[in-house]
PDB file of C-alpha atoms in Angstrom:
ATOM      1  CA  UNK A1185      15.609 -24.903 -22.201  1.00  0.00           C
ATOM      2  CA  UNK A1186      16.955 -24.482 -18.598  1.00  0.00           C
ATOM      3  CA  UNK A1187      17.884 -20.791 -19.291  1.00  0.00           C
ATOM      4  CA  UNK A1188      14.698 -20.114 -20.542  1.00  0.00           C
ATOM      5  CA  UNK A1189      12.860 -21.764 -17.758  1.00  0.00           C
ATOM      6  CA  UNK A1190      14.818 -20.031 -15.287  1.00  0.00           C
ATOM      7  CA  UNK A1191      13.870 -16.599 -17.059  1.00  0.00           C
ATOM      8  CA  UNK A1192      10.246 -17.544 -16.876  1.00  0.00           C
ATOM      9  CA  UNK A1193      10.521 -18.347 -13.631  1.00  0.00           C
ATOM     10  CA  UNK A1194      12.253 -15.118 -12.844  1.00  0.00           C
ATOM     11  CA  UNK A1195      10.001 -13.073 -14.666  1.00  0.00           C
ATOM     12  CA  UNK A1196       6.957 -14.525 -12.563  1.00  0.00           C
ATOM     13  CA  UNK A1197       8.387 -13.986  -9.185  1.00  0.00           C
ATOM     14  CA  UNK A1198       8.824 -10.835 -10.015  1.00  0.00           C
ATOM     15  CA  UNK A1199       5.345  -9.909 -11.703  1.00  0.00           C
ATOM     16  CA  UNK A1200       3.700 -11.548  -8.164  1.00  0.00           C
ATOM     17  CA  UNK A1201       6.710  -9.187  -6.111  1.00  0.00           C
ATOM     18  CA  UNK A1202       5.179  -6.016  -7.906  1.00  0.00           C
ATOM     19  CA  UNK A1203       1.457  -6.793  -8.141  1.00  0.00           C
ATOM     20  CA  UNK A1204       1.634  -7.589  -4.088  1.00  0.00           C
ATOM     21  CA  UNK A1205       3.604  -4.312  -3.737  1.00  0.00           C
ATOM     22  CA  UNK A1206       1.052  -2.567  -6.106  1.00  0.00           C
ATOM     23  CA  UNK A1207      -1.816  -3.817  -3.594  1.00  0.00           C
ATOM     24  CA  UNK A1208       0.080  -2.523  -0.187  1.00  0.00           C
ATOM     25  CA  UNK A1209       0.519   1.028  -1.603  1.00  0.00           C
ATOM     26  CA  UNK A1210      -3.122   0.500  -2.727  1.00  0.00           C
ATOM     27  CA  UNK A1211      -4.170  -0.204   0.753  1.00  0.00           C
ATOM     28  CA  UNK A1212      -2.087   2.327   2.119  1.00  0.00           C
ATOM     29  CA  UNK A1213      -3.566   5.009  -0.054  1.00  0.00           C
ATOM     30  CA  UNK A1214      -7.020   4.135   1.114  1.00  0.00           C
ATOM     31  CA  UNK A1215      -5.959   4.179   4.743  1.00  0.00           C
ATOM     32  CA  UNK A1216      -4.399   7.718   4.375  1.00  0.00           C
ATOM     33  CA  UNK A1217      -7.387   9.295   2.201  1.00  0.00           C
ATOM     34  CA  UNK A1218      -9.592   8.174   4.545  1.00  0.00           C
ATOM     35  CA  UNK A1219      -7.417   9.746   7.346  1.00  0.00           C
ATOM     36  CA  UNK A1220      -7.451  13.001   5.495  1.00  0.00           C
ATOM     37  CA  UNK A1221     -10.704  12.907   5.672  1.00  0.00           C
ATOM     38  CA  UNK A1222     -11.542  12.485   9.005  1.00  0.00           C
ATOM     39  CA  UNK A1223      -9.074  15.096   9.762  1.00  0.00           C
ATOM     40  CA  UNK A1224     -10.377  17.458   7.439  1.00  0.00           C
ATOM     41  CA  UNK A1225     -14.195  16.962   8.744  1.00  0.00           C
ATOM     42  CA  UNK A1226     -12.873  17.533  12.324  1.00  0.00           C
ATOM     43  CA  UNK A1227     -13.079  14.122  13.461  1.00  0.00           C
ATOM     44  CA  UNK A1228      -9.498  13.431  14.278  1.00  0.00           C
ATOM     45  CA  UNK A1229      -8.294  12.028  17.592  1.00  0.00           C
ATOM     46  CA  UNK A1230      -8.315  15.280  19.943  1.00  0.00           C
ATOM     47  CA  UNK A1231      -5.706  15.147  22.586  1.00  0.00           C
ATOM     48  CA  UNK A1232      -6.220  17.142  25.422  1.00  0.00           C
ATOM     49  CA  UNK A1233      -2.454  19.171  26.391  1.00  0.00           C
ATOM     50  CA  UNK A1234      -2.221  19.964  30.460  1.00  0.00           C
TER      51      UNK A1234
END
């Protein structure tokens, strides 16, 4: 019963490791589409050169 516990266990911590990586590359793929965007509509960050 120990093995199988362990397993379970296991098997959770690792469901809750890819579901929070799941929502960080979900995030991040909001953040960058929304960069895109901006960049695309020509309201980027303009830096002036000397």
């Amino acid at each position: 019963m120990s093995a199988a516990l362990h397993l379970a266990a296991q098997a959770l911590i690792t469901l809750a490791g890819l579901s929070a990586l799941a929502l960080i590359l979900r995030e991040f793929q909001i953040y960058a589409d929304k960069a895109i965007a901006a960049l695309l509509m020509g309201e980027g960050v303009h830096v002036d050169r000397p």
